[in-house]
Short mmCIF file of N, CA and C in Angstrom, two decimals:
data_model
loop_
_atom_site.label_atom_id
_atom_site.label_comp_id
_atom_site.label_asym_id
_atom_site.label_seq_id
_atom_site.Cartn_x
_atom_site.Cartn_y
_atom_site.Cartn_z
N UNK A 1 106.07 112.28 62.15
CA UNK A 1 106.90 111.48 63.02
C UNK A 1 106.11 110.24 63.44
N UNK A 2 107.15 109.08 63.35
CA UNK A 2 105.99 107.62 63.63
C UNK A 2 106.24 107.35 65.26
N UNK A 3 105.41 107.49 65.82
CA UNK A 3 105.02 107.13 67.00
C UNK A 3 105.38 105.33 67.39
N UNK A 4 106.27 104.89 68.53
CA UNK A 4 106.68 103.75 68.95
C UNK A 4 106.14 103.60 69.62
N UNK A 5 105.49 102.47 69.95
CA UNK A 5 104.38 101.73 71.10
C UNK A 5 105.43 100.83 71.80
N UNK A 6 106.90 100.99 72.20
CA UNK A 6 107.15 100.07 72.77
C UNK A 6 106.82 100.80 74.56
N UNK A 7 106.53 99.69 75.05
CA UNK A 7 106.59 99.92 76.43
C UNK A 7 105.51 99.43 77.08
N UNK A 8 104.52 99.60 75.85
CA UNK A 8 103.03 99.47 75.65
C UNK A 8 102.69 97.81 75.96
N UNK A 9 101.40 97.65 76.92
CA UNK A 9 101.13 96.13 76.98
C UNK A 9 99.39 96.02 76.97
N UNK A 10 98.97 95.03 76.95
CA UNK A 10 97.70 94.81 76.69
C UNK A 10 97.14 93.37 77.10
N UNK A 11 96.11 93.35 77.78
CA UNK A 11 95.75 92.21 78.70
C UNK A 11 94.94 91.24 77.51
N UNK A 12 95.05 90.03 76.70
CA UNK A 12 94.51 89.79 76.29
C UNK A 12 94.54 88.14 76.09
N UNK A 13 92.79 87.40 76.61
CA UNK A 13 93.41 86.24 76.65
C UNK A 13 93.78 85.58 78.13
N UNK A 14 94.15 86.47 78.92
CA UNK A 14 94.74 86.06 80.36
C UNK A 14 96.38 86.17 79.87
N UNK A 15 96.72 86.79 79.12
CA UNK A 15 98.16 87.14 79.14
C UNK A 15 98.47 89.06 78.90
N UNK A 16 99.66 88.94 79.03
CA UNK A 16 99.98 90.47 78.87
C UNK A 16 100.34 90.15 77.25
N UNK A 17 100.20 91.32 76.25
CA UNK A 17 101.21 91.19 74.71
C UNK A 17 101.65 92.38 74.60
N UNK A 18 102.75 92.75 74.39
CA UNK A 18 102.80 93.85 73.60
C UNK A 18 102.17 94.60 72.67
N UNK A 19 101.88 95.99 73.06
CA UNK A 19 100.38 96.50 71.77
C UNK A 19 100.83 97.10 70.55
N UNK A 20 100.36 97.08 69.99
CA UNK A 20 100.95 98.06 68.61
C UNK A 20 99.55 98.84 68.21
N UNK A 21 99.76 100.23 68.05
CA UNK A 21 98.59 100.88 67.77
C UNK A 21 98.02 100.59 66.39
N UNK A 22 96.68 100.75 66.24
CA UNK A 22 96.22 100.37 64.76
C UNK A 22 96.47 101.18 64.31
N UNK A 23 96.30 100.83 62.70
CA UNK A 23 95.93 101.82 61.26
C UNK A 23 94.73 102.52 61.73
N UNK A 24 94.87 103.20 60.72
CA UNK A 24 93.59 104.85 60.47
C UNK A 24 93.98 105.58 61.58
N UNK A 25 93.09 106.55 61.91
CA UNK A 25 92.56 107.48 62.90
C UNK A 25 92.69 106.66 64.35
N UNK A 26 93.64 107.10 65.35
CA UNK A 26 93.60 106.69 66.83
C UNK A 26 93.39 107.74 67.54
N UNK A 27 93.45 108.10 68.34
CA UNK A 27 93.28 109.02 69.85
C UNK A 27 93.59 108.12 70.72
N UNK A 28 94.58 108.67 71.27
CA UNK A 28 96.00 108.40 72.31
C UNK A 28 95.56 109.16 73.64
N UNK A 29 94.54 108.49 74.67
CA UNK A 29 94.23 109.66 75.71
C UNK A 29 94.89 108.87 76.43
N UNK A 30 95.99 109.70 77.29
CA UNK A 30 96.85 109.26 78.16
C UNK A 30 96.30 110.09 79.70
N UNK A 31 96.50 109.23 80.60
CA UNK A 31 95.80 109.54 81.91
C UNK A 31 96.79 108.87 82.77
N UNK A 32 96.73 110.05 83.93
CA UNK A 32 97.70 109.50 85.38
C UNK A 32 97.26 108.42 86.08
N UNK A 33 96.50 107.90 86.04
CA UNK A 33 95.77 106.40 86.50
C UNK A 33 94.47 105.92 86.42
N UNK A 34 94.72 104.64 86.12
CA UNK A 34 93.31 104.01 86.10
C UNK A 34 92.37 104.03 87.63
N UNK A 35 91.22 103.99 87.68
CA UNK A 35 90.69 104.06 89.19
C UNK A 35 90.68 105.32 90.02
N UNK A 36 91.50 106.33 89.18
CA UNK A 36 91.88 108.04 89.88
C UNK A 36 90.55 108.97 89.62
N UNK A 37 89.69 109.66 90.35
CA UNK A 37 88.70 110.21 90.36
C UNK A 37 88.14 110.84 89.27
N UNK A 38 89.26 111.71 88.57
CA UNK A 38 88.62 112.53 86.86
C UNK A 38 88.39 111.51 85.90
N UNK A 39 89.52 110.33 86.14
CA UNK A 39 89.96 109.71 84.94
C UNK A 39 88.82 108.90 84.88
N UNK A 40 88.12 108.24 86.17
CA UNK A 40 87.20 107.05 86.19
C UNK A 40 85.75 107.73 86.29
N UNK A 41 85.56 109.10 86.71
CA UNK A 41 84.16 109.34 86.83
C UNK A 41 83.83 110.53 85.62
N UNK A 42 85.09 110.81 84.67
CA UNK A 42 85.09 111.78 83.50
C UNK A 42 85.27 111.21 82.04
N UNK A 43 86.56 111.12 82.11
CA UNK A 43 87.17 110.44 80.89
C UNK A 43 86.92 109.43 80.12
N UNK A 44 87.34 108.56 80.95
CA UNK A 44 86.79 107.18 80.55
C UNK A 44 85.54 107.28 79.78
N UNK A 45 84.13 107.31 80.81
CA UNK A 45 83.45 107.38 80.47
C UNK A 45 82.78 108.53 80.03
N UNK A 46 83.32 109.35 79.54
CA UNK A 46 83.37 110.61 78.24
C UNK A 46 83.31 110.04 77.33
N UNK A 47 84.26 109.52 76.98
CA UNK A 47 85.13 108.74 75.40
C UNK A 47 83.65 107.69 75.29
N UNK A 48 83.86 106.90 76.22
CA UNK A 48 82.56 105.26 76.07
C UNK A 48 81.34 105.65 75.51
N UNK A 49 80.81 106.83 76.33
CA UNK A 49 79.38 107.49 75.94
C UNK A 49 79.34 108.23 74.71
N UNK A 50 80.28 108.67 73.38
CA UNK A 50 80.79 109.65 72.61
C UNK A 50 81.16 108.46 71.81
N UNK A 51 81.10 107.37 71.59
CA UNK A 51 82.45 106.76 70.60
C UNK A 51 82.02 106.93 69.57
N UNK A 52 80.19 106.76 68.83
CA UNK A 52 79.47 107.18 67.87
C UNK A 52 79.99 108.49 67.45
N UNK A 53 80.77 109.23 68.34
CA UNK A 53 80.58 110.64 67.76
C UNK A 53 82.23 111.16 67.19
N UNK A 54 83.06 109.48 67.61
CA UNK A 54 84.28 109.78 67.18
C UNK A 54 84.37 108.88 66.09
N UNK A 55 85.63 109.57 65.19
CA UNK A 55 86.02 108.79 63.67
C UNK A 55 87.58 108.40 64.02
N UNK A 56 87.54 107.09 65.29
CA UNK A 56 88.43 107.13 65.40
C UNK A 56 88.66 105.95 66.23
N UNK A 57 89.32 105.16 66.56
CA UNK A 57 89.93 104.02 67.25
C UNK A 57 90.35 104.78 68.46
N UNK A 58 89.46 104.65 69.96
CA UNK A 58 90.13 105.20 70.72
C UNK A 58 91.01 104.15 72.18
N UNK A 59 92.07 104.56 72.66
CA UNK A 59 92.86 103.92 72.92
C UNK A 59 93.56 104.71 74.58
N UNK A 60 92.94 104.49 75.68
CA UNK A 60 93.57 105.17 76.24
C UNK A 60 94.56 104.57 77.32
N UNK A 61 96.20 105.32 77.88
CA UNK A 61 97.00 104.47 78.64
C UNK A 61 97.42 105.28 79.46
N UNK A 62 97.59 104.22 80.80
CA UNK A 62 98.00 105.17 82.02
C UNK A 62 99.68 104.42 82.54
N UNK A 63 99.87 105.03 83.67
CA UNK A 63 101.10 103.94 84.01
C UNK A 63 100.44 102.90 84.98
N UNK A 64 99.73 101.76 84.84
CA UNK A 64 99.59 101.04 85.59
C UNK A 64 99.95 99.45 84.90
N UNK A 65 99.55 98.39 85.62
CA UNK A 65 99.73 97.00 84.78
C UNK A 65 98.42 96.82 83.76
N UNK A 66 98.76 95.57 83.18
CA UNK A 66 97.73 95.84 81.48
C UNK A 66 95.91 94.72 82.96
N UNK A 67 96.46 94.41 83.64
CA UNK A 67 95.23 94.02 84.14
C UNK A 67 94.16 95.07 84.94
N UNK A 68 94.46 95.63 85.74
CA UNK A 68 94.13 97.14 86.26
C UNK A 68 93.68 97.83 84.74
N UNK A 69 94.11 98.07 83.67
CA UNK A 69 93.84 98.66 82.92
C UNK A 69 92.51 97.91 82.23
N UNK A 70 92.57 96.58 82.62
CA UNK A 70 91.46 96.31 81.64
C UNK A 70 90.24 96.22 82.57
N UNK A 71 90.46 95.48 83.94
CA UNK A 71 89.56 95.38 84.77
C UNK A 71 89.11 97.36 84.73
N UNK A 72 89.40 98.19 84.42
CA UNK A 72 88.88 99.75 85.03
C UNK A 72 88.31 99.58 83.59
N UNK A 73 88.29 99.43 82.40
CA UNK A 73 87.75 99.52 80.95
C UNK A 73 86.53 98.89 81.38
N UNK A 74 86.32 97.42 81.73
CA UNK A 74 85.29 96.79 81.69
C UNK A 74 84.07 97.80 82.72
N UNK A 75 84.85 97.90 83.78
CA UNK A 75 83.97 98.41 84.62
C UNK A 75 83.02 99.88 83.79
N UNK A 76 84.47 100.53 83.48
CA UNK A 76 83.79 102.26 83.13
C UNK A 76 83.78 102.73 81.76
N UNK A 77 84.41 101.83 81.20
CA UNK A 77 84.89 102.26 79.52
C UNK A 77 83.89 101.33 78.72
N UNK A 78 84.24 100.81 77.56
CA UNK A 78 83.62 100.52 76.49
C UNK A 78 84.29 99.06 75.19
N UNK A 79 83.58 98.09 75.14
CA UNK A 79 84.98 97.14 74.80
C UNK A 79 85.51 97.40 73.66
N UNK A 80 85.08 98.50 72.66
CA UNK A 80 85.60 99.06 71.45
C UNK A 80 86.83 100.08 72.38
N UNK A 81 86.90 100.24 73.37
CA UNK A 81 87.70 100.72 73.49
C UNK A 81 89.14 100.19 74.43
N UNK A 82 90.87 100.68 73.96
CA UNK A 82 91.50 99.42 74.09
C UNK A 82 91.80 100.23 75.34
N UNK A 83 92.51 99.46 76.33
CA UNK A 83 92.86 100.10 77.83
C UNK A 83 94.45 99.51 77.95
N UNK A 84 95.36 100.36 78.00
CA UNK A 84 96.75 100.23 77.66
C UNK A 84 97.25 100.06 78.22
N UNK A 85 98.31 99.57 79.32
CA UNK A 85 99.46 99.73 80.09
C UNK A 85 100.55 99.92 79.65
N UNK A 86 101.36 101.34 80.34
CA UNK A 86 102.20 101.72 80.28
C UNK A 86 103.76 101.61 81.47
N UNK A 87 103.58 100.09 82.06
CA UNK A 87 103.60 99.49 83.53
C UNK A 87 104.99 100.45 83.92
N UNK A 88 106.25 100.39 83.00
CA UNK A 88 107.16 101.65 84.22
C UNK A 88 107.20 102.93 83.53
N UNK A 89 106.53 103.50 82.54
CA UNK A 89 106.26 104.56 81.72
C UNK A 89 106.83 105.02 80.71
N UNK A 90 107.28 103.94 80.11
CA UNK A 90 108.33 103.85 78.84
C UNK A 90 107.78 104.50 78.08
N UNK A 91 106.71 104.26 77.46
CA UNK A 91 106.19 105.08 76.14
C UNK A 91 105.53 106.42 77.00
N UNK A 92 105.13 106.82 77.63
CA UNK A 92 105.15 108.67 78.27
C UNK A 92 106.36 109.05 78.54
N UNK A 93 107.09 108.67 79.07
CA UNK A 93 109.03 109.11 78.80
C UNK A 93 108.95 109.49 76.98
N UNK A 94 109.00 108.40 76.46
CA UNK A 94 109.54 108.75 75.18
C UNK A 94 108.71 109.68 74.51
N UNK A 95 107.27 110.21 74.60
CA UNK A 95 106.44 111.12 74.07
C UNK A 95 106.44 112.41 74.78
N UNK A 96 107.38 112.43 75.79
CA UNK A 96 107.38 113.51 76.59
C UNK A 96 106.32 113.74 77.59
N UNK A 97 105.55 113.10 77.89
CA UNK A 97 104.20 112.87 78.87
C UNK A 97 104.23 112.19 79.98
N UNK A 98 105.21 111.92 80.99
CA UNK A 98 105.72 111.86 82.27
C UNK A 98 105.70 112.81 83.08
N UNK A 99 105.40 112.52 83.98
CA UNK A 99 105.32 113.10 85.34
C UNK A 99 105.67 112.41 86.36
N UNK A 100 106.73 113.57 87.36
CA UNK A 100 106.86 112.59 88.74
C UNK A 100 106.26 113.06 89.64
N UNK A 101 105.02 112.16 90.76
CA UNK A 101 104.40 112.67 91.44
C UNK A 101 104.87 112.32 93.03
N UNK A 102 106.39 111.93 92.91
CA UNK A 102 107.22 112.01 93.89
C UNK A 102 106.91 110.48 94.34
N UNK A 103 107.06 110.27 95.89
CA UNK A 103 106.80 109.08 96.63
C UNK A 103 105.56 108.60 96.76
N UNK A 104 104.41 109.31 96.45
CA UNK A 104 103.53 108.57 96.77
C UNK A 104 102.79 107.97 95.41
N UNK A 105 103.09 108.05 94.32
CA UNK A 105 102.70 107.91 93.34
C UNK A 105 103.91 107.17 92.12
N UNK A 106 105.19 108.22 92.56
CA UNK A 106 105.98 107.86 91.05
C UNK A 106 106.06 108.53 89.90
N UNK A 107 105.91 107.71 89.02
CA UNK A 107 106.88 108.48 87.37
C UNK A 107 104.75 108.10 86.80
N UNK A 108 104.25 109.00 86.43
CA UNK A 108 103.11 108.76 86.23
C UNK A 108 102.92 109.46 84.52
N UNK A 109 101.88 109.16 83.95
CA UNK A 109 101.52 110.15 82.60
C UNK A 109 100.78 111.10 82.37
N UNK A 110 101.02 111.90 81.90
CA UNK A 110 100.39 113.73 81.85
C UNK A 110 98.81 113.11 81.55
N UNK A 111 97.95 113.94 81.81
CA UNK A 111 96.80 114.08 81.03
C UNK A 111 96.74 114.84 79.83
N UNK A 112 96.61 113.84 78.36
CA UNK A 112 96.59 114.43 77.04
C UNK A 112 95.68 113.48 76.46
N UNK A 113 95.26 114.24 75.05
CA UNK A 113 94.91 113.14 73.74
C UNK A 113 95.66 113.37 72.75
N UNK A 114 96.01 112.68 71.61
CA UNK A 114 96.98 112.61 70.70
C UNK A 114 96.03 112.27 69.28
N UNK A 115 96.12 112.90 68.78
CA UNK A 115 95.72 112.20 67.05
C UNK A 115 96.82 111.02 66.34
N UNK A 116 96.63 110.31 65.88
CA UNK A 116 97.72 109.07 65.53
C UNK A 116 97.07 109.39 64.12
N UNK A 117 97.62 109.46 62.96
CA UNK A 117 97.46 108.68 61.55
C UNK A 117 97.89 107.41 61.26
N UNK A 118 97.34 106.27 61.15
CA UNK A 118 98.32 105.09 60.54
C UNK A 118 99.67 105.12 61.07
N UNK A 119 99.63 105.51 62.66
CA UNK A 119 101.05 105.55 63.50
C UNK A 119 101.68 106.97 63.61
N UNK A 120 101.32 107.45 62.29
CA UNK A 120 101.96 108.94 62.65
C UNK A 120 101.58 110.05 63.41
N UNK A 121 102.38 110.98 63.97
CA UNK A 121 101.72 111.53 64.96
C UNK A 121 101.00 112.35 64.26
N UNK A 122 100.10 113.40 64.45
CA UNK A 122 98.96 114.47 63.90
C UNK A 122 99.37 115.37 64.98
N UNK A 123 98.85 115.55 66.04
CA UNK A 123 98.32 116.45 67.25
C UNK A 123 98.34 115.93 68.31
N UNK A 124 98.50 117.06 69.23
CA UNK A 124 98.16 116.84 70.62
C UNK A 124 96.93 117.60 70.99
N UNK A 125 96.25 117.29 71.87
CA UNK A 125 95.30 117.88 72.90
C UNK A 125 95.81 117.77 74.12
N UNK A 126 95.95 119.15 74.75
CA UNK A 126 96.28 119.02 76.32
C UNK A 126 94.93 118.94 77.51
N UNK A 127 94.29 119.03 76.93
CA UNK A 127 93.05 118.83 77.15
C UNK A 127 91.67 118.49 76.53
N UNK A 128 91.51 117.35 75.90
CA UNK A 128 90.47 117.07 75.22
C UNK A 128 89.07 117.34 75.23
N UNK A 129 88.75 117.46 76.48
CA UNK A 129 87.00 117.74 76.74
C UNK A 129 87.06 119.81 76.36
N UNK A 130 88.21 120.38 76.23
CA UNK A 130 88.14 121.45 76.03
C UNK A 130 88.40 122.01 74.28
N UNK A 131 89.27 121.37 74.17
CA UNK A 131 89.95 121.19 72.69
C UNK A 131 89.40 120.66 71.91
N UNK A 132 88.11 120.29 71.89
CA UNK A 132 87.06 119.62 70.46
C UNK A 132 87.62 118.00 70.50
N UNK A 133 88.14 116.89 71.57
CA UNK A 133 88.29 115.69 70.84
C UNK A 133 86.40 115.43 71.25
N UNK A 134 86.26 115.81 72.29
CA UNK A 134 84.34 115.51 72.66
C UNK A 134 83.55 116.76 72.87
#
């Protein structure tokens, strides 16, 4: 099944663009927010410190705007790695990876990783640091 990146944005330049995932091997780690305690003192920089150890384009998106996403990359992530916005959660709706965390939060995205082939889907990980993606 080919995986749609619409919804998807990316800070680049001083503008927002629409992203389109690359060819080969991706990992799709989707996270409930940028700046949120696991995501910024685990994940993130899980993936950044590991990228040598992945065969893979990694790519991770939360529901926030594509600037927040990049300003939290620079800070904790890695610039091989892309930092996504998913700004009202269009693409976690359509992958099934939404969550509502009510009023104080909103329509937010599950914590997963995804295998992509050349767009197609492969796998999920519902948990990556447990499930062999690191």
């Amino acid at each position: 099944m080919e995986i749609n990146s619409k919804g998807l944005y990316i800070l680049k330049n001083n503008d927002y663009i629409p992203y389109e995932f690359p060819k080969g091997d991706v990992i799709v780690c989707g996270v409930p927010g940028a700046f949120t305690p696991g995501c910024t003192n685990e994940h993130l920089p899980g993936f950044a410190k590991n990228l040598d150890k992945i065969d893979a384009k990694v790519v991770f998106v939360a529901v926030n705007d594509p600037s927040v996403m990049d300003a939290w990359n620079v800070l904790h992530g890695h610039p091989d790695i892309d930092a996504v916005a998913d700004p009202i959660a269009t693409f976690s709706k359509s992958i099934g990876k939404d969550v509502d965390f009510g009023d104080y939060m909103g329509i937010r995205c599950k914590r997963y990783a995804m295998l992509l082939h050349d767009g197609e889907f492969v796998k999920f990980y519902d948990d990556p640091f447990v499930e062999g993606v690191l």
